[in-house]
């Protein structure tokens, strides 16, 4: 049990909890949150967690996540839990999950892949082979991407 809260509870919005330690800034990056958008955001990094040893937490007030945004969070932080807060109460709690197939969002590492040809109107497409310890496979050329290298290929 935590004895004190490092950052206050929020009234409305989302708490992204159980983010692997050190990944909070990357989660904000894929969500396109840089600051000037004006959302009130609290970050907690490298705090003790029963499940993970250490974890990060991101609280975003008055924001809710689309399906696409949830996939992006899952790519960076497969262990994350989303808590939806309404009037100070957790009204919904779920783990992020990846869909079986990801369209767009990721660039194939293979420079000769058809999805990277400039003149072809082909959107990238990846099979999600493993969802926890992420492994993706390009639908077009079979190139694999593991969780550790995925950040390099996220295109948003
Ligand atoms: N939280 C918040 N503002 C609220 C309610 C909750 O910032 N009004 C945060 C809590 O600080 C916690 C997370 O949302 O980081 C989840 O809250 P809760 O479910 O109450 O905590 P736990 O039971 O510890 O969650 P879990 O079992 O998922 O670890
Ligand atoms: Zn490919």
mmCIF file of N, CA and C in Angstrom, residues 9-104:
data_model
loop_
_atom_site.group_PDB
_atom_site.id
_atom_site.type_symbol
_atom_site.label_atom_id
_atom_site.label_comp_id
_atom_site.label_asym_id
_atom_site.label_seq_id
_atom_site.Cartn_x
_atom_site.Cartn_y
_atom_site.Cartn_z
ATOM 1 N N UNK A 9 -5.185 12.915 -6.877
ATOM 2 C CA UNK A 9 -6.210 12.230 -7.658
ATOM 3 C C UNK A 9 -6.798 13.244 -8.629
ATOM 4 N N UNK A 10 -7.353 12.740 -9.716
ATOM 5 C CA UNK A 10 -7.955 13.661 -10.680
ATOM 6 C C UNK A 10 -9.472 13.541 -10.639
ATOM 7 N N UNK A 11 -10.163 14.578 -11.120
ATOM 8 C CA UNK A 11 -11.630 14.577 -11.071
ATOM 9 C C UNK A 11 -12.201 13.801 -12.255
ATOM 10 N N UNK A 12 -11.733 14.131 -13.450
ATOM 11 C CA UNK A 12 -12.220 13.469 -14.665
ATOM 12 C C UNK A 12 -11.061 13.255 -15.618
ATOM 13 N N UNK A 13 -11.075 12.098 -16.306
ATOM 14 C CA UNK A 13 -10.026 11.843 -17.298
ATOM 15 C C UNK A 13 -9.562 10.406 -17.238
ATOM 16 N N UNK A 14 -8.282 10.198 -17.577
ATOM 17 C CA UNK A 14 -7.755 8.838 -17.548
ATOM 18 C C UNK A 14 -6.436 8.771 -16.790
ATOM 19 N N UNK A 15 -6.265 7.635 -16.134
ATOM 20 C CA UNK A 15 -4.989 7.337 -15.490
ATOM 21 C C UNK A 15 -4.429 6.111 -16.209
ATOM 22 N N UNK A 16 -3.274 6.267 -16.834
ATOM 23 C CA UNK A 16 -2.600 5.133 -17.469
ATOM 24 C C UNK A 16 -1.575 4.629 -16.463
ATOM 25 N N UNK A 17 -1.885 3.468 -15.892
ATOM 26 C CA UNK A 17 -1.090 2.934 -14.783
ATOM 27 C C UNK A 17 -0.289 1.721 -15.278
ATOM 28 N N UNK A 18 0.670 1.269 -14.465
ATOM 29 C CA UNK A 18 1.485 0.085 -14.787
ATOM 30 C C UNK A 18 2.219 0.212 -16.115
ATOM 31 N N UNK A 19 2.700 1.404 -16.408
ATOM 32 C CA UNK A 19 3.566 1.620 -17.579
ATOM 33 C C UNK A 19 4.973 1.158 -17.177
ATOM 34 N N UNK A 20 5.675 0.389 -18.019
ATOM 35 C CA UNK A 20 7.042 -0.001 -17.653
ATOM 36 C C UNK A 20 7.867 1.235 -17.277
ATOM 37 N N UNK A 21 8.671 1.095 -16.241
ATOM 38 C CA UNK A 21 9.443 2.226 -15.731
ATOM 39 C C UNK A 21 10.234 2.900 -16.841
ATOM 40 N N UNK A 22 10.128 4.215 -16.902
ATOM 41 C CA UNK A 22 10.902 4.988 -17.871
ATOM 42 C C UNK A 22 10.216 5.232 -19.205
ATOM 43 N N UNK A 23 9.006 4.646 -19.397
ATOM 44 C CA UNK A 23 8.350 4.765 -20.709
ATOM 45 C C UNK A 23 7.273 5.847 -20.768
ATOM 46 N N UNK A 24 7.049 6.550 -19.662
ATOM 47 C CA UNK A 24 5.939 7.517 -19.631
ATOM 48 C C UNK A 24 6.049 8.579 -20.726
ATOM 49 N N UNK A 25 7.268 9.061 -20.946
ATOM 50 C CA UNK A 25 7.425 10.123 -21.948
ATOM 51 C C UNK A 25 7.126 9.599 -23.351
ATOM 52 N N UNK A 26 7.462 8.332 -23.587
ATOM 53 C CA UNK A 26 7.170 7.740 -24.898
ATOM 54 C C UNK A 26 5.665 7.547 -25.084
ATOM 55 N N UNK A 27 4.978 7.220 -24.000
ATOM 56 C CA UNK A 27 3.523 7.099 -24.084
ATOM 57 C C UNK A 27 2.919 8.454 -24.476
ATOM 58 N N UNK A 28 3.383 9.517 -23.829
ATOM 59 C CA UNK A 28 2.880 10.850 -24.182
ATOM 60 C C UNK A 28 3.209 11.192 -25.633
ATOM 61 N N UNK A 29 4.383 10.795 -26.058
ATOM 62 C CA UNK A 29 4.812 11.110 -27.432
ATOM 63 C C UNK A 29 3.890 10.454 -28.465
ATOM 64 N N UNK A 30 3.609 9.152 -28.299
ATOM 65 C CA UNK A 30 2.753 8.500 -29.300
ATOM 66 C C UNK A 30 1.317 9.013 -29.255
ATOM 67 N N UNK A 31 0.932 9.565 -28.106
ATOM 68 C CA UNK A 31 -0.414 10.147 -28.015
ATOM 69 C C UNK A 31 -0.442 11.572 -28.561
ATOM 70 N N UNK A 32 0.712 12.046 -29.005
ATOM 71 C CA UNK A 32 0.777 13.382 -29.600
ATOM 72 C C UNK A 32 0.682 14.491 -28.574
ATOM 73 N N UNK A 33 0.974 14.166 -27.308
ATOM 74 C CA UNK A 33 0.866 15.179 -26.253
ATOM 75 C C UNK A 33 2.242 15.763 -25.964
ATOM 76 N N UNK A 34 2.403 17.009 -26.357
ATOM 77 C CA UNK A 34 3.695 17.685 -26.208
ATOM 78 C C UNK A 34 3.622 18.840 -25.214
ATOM 79 N N UNK A 35 2.414 19.225 -24.826
ATOM 80 C CA UNK A 35 2.271 20.346 -23.900
ATOM 81 C C UNK A 35 1.355 21.445 -24.416
ATOM 82 N N UNK A 36 1.662 21.973 -25.612
ATOM 83 C CA UNK A 36 0.873 23.111 -26.106
ATOM 84 C C UNK A 36 -0.617 22.802 -26.321
ATOM 85 N N UNK A 37 -0.969 21.485 -26.381
ATOM 86 C CA UNK A 37 -2.389 21.132 -26.555
ATOM 87 C C UNK A 37 -3.216 21.605 -25.370
ATOM 88 N N UNK A 38 -2.560 21.784 -24.228
ATOM 89 C CA UNK A 38 -3.248 22.364 -23.072
ATOM 90 C C UNK A 38 -3.827 21.390 -22.068
ATOM 91 N N UNK A 39 -3.706 20.074 -22.314
ATOM 92 C CA UNK A 39 -4.207 19.120 -21.315
ATOM 93 C C UNK A 39 -3.410 19.224 -20.029
ATOM 94 N N UNK A 40 -4.111 19.104 -18.900
ATOM 95 C CA UNK A 40 -3.410 19.051 -17.629
ATOM 96 C C UNK A 40 -2.949 17.609 -17.418
ATOM 97 N N UNK A 41 -1.646 17.415 -17.302
ATOM 98 C CA UNK A 41 -1.064 16.068 -17.261
ATOM 99 C C UNK A 41 -0.141 15.935 -16.057
ATOM 100 N N UNK A 42 -0.260 14.809 -15.339
ATOM 101 C CA UNK A 42 0.700 14.521 -14.264
ATOM 102 C C UNK A 42 1.471 13.264 -14.635
ATOM 103 N N UNK A 43 2.748 13.304 -14.390
ATOM 104 C CA UNK A 43 3.627 12.167 -14.677
ATOM 105 C C UNK A 43 4.249 11.677 -13.389
ATOM 106 N N UNK A 44 4.293 10.376 -13.244
ATOM 107 C CA UNK A 44 5.030 9.788 -12.135
ATOM 108 C C UNK A 44 5.964 8.758 -12.752
ATOM 109 N N UNK A 45 7.244 8.860 -12.438
ATOM 110 C CA UNK A 45 8.179 7.916 -13.046
ATOM 111 C C UNK A 45 8.976 7.157 -11.997
ATOM 112 N N UNK A 46 9.208 5.876 -12.293
ATOM 113 C CA UNK A 46 10.074 5.020 -11.470
ATOM 114 C C UNK A 46 9.610 4.882 -10.022
ATOM 115 N N UNK A 47 8.304 4.707 -9.840
ATOM 116 C CA UNK A 47 7.812 4.460 -8.483
ATOM 117 C C UNK A 47 7.635 2.957 -8.261
ATOM 118 N N UNK A 48 7.595 2.550 -7.006
ATOM 119 C CA UNK A 48 7.479 1.139 -6.658
ATOM 120 C C UNK A 48 6.136 0.590 -7.130
ATOM 121 N N UNK A 49 6.169 -0.643 -7.605
ATOM 122 C CA UNK A 49 4.951 -1.322 -8.016
ATOM 123 C C UNK A 49 5.024 -2.762 -7.565
ATOM 124 N N UNK A 50 3.907 -3.282 -7.091
ATOM 125 C CA UNK A 50 3.892 -4.678 -6.657
ATOM 126 C C UNK A 50 4.110 -5.599 -7.842
ATOM 127 N N UNK A 51 3.461 -5.259 -8.982
ATOM 128 C CA UNK A 51 3.508 -6.155 -10.140
ATOM 129 C C UNK A 51 4.799 -6.025 -10.934
ATOM 130 N N UNK A 52 5.329 -4.815 -11.038
ATOM 131 C CA UNK A 52 6.401 -4.579 -12.016
ATOM 132 C C UNK A 52 7.759 -4.246 -11.409
ATOM 133 N N UNK A 53 7.865 -4.175 -10.092
ATOM 134 C CA UNK A 53 9.100 -3.661 -9.503
ATOM 135 C C UNK A 53 9.044 -2.145 -9.471
ATOM 136 N N UNK A 54 9.231 -1.545 -10.665
ATOM 137 C CA UNK A 54 9.072 -0.097 -10.800
ATOM 138 C C UNK A 54 8.115 0.167 -11.948
ATOM 139 N N UNK A 55 7.438 1.296 -11.882
ATOM 140 C CA UNK A 55 6.492 1.629 -12.947
ATOM 141 C C UNK A 55 6.372 3.134 -13.113
ATOM 142 N N UNK A 56 5.760 3.533 -14.215
ATOM 143 C CA UNK A 56 5.401 4.929 -14.458
ATOM 144 C C UNK A 56 3.874 5.044 -14.491
ATOM 145 N N UNK A 57 3.382 6.226 -14.216
ATOM 146 C CA UNK A 57 1.936 6.508 -14.273
ATOM 147 C C UNK A 57 1.741 7.835 -15.007
ATOM 148 N N UNK A 58 0.742 7.901 -15.866
ATOM 149 C CA UNK A 58 0.411 9.155 -16.548
ATOM 150 C C UNK A 58 -1.067 9.456 -16.299
ATOM 151 N N UNK A 59 -1.347 10.663 -15.817
ATOM 152 C CA UNK A 59 -2.735 11.080 -15.596
ATOM 153 C C UNK A 59 -3.053 12.232 -16.539
ATOM 154 N N UNK A 60 -4.092 12.066 -17.328
ATOM 155 C CA UNK A 60 -4.472 13.105 -18.286
ATOM 156 C C UNK A 60 -5.910 13.521 -17.998
ATOM 157 N N UNK A 61 -6.075 14.780 -17.638
ATOM 158 C CA UNK A 61 -7.410 15.242 -17.264
ATOM 159 C C UNK A 61 -8.246 15.591 -18.486
ATOM 160 N N UNK A 62 -9.512 15.223 -18.395
ATOM 161 C CA UNK A 62 -10.487 15.534 -19.438
ATOM 162 C C UNK A 62 -10.091 15.041 -20.817
ATOM 163 N N UNK A 63 -9.486 13.853 -20.829
ATOM 164 C CA UNK A 63 -9.194 13.225 -22.117
ATOM 165 C C UNK A 63 -9.580 11.757 -22.056
ATOM 166 N N UNK A 64 -10.061 11.224 -23.179
ATOM 167 C CA UNK A 64 -10.402 9.810 -23.289
ATOM 168 C C UNK A 64 -9.709 9.297 -24.533
ATOM 169 N N UNK A 65 -9.422 7.998 -24.592
ATOM 170 C CA UNK A 65 -8.586 7.488 -25.675
ATOM 171 C C UNK A 65 -9.405 6.766 -26.737
ATOM 172 N N UNK A 66 -9.072 7.021 -27.996
ATOM 173 C CA UNK A 66 -9.705 6.310 -29.107
ATOM 174 C C UNK A 66 -9.076 4.921 -29.211
ATOM 175 N N UNK A 67 -9.693 4.063 -30.024
ATOM 176 C CA UNK A 67 -9.171 2.720 -30.251
ATOM 177 C C UNK A 67 -7.735 2.770 -30.774
ATOM 178 N N UNK A 68 -7.499 3.676 -31.698
ATOM 179 C CA UNK A 68 -6.152 3.823 -32.275
ATOM 180 C C UNK A 68 -5.143 4.262 -31.209
ATOM 181 N N UNK A 69 -5.557 5.195 -30.368
ATOM 182 C CA UNK A 69 -4.657 5.663 -29.303
ATOM 183 C C UNK A 69 -4.360 4.532 -28.315
ATOM 184 N N UNK A 70 -5.367 3.688 -28.048
ATOM 185 C CA UNK A 70 -5.140 2.550 -27.152
ATOM 186 C C UNK A 70 -4.124 1.577 -27.744
ATOM 187 N N UNK A 71 -4.194 1.348 -29.063
ATOM 188 C CA UNK A 71 -3.215 0.478 -29.712
ATOM 189 C C UNK A 71 -1.820 1.061 -29.588
ATOM 190 N N UNK A 72 -1.710 2.374 -29.742
ATOM 191 C CA UNK A 72 -0.398 3.011 -29.643
ATOM 192 C C UNK A 72 0.162 2.876 -28.234
ATOM 193 N N UNK A 73 -0.677 3.039 -27.230
ATOM 194 C CA UNK A 73 -0.217 2.856 -25.844
ATOM 195 C C UNK A 73 0.225 1.400 -25.646
ATOM 196 N N UNK A 74 -0.547 0.452 -26.194
ATOM 197 C CA UNK A 74 -0.212 -0.969 -26.034
ATOM 198 C C UNK A 74 1.120 -1.320 -26.700
ATOM 199 N N UNK A 75 1.450 -0.629 -27.785
ATOM 200 C CA UNK A 75 2.732 -0.896 -28.457
ATOM 201 C C UNK A 75 3.914 -0.485 -27.585
ATOM 202 N N UNK A 76 3.763 0.600 -26.847
ATOM 203 C CA UNK A 76 4.842 1.104 -25.989
ATOM 204 C C UNK A 76 4.806 0.443 -24.616
ATOM 205 N N UNK A 77 3.606 0.230 -24.115
ATOM 206 C CA UNK A 77 3.426 -0.238 -22.735
ATOM 207 C C UNK A 77 2.376 -1.346 -22.679
ATOM 208 N N UNK A 78 2.759 -2.576 -23.106
ATOM 209 C CA UNK A 78 1.783 -3.673 -23.158
ATOM 210 C C UNK A 78 1.185 -4.030 -21.797
ATOM 211 N N UNK A 79 1.882 -3.656 -20.718
ATOM 212 C CA UNK A 79 1.396 -3.997 -19.375
ATOM 213 C C UNK A 79 0.444 -2.936 -18.818
ATOM 214 N N UNK A 80 0.208 -1.853 -19.547
ATOM 215 C CA UNK A 80 -0.530 -0.716 -18.987
ATOM 216 C C UNK A 80 -1.989 -1.034 -18.676
ATOM 217 N N UNK A 81 -2.478 -0.389 -17.634
ATOM 218 C CA UNK A 81 -3.895 -0.438 -17.270
ATOM 219 C C UNK A 81 -4.470 0.950 -17.491
ATOM 220 N N UNK A 82 -5.651 1.006 -18.085
ATOM 221 C CA UNK A 82 -6.334 2.286 -18.257
ATOM 222 C C UNK A 82 -7.433 2.383 -17.202
ATOM 223 N N UNK A 83 -7.406 3.469 -16.437
ATOM 224 C CA UNK A 83 -8.475 3.740 -15.469
ATOM 225 C C UNK A 83 -9.230 4.963 -15.956
ATOM 226 N N UNK A 84 -10.535 4.814 -16.147
ATOM 227 C CA UNK A 84 -11.354 5.959 -16.548
ATOM 228 C C UNK A 84 -11.940 6.563 -15.282
ATOM 229 N N UNK A 85 -11.702 7.860 -15.094
ATOM 230 C CA UNK A 85 -12.129 8.536 -13.863
ATOM 231 C C UNK A 85 -13.283 9.495 -14.161
ATOM 232 N N UNK A 86 -14.372 9.328 -13.421
ATOM 233 C CA UNK A 86 -15.490 10.270 -13.513
ATOM 234 C C UNK A 86 -15.827 10.721 -12.101
ATOM 235 N N UNK A 87 -15.804 12.035 -11.906
ATOM 236 C CA UNK A 87 -16.121 12.607 -10.601
ATOM 237 C C UNK A 87 -15.337 11.912 -9.474
ATOM 238 N N UNK A 88 -14.039 11.800 -9.679
ATOM 239 C CA UNK A 88 -13.071 11.230 -8.720
ATOM 240 C C UNK A 88 -13.118 9.716 -8.570
ATOM 241 N N UNK A 89 -14.119 9.041 -9.176
ATOM 242 C CA UNK A 89 -14.218 7.586 -9.030
ATOM 243 C C UNK A 89 -13.665 6.869 -10.255
ATOM 244 N N UNK A 90 -13.042 5.693 -10.025
ATOM 245 C CA UNK A 90 -12.640 4.834 -11.143
ATOM 246 C C UNK A 90 -13.909 4.139 -11.639
ATOM 247 N N UNK A 91 -14.399 4.529 -12.820
ATOM 248 C CA UNK A 91 -15.649 3.936 -13.315
ATOM 249 C C UNK A 91 -15.393 2.818 -14.320
ATOM 250 N N UNK A 92 -14.142 2.713 -14.771
ATOM 251 C CA UNK A 92 -13.788 1.663 -15.715
ATOM 252 C C UNK A 92 -12.304 1.389 -15.552
ATOM 253 N N UNK A 93 -11.932 0.114 -15.631
ATOM 254 C CA UNK A 93 -10.516 -0.255 -15.515
ATOM 255 C C UNK A 93 -10.269 -1.401 -16.474
ATOM 256 N N UNK A 94 -9.342 -1.247 -17.390
ATOM 257 C CA UNK A 94 -9.038 -2.357 -18.295
ATOM 258 C C UNK A 94 -7.587 -2.321 -18.722
ATOM 259 N N UNK A 95 -7.086 -3.482 -19.114
ATOM 260 C CA UNK A 95 -5.721 -3.579 -19.639
ATOM 261 C C UNK A 95 -5.739 -3.183 -21.107
ATOM 262 N N UNK A 96 -4.688 -2.512 -21.553
ATOM 263 C CA UNK A 96 -4.616 -2.227 -22.982
ATOM 264 C C UNK A 96 -4.368 -3.542 -23.711
ATOM 265 N N UNK A 97 -4.890 -3.664 -24.932
ATOM 266 C CA UNK A 97 -4.580 -4.857 -25.733
ATOM 267 C C UNK A 97 -4.369 -4.420 -27.171
ATOM 268 N N UNK A 98 -3.600 -5.216 -27.871
ATOM 269 C CA UNK A 98 -3.386 -4.943 -29.283
ATOM 270 C C UNK A 98 -4.420 -5.706 -30.096
ATOM 271 N N UNK A 99 -4.833 -5.137 -31.240
ATOM 272 C CA UNK A 99 -5.678 -5.905 -32.154
ATOM 273 C C UNK A 99 -4.844 -7.013 -32.796
ATOM 274 N N UNK A 100 -5.480 -7.961 -33.528
ATOM 275 C CA UNK A 100 -4.743 -9.057 -34.167
ATOM 276 C C UNK A 100 -3.936 -8.567 -35.361
ATOM 277 N N UNK A 101 -4.339 -7.411 -35.862
ATOM 278 C CA UNK A 101 -3.677 -6.852 -37.045
ATOM 279 C C UNK A 101 -3.562 -5.347 -36.835
ATOM 280 N N UNK A 102 -2.407 -4.770 -37.199
ATOM 281 C CA UNK A 102 -2.247 -3.318 -37.074
ATOM 282 C C UNK A 102 -2.071 -2.727 -38.465
ATOM 283 N N UNK A 103 -2.940 -1.820 -38.823
ATOM 284 C CA UNK A 103 -2.876 -1.172 -40.134
ATOM 285 C C UNK A 103 -2.416 0.260 -39.939
ATOM 286 N N UNK A 104 -1.397 0.671 -40.711
ATOM 287 C CA UNK A 104 -0.828 2.003 -40.527
ATOM 288 C C UNK A 104 -0.049 2.057 -39.219
#
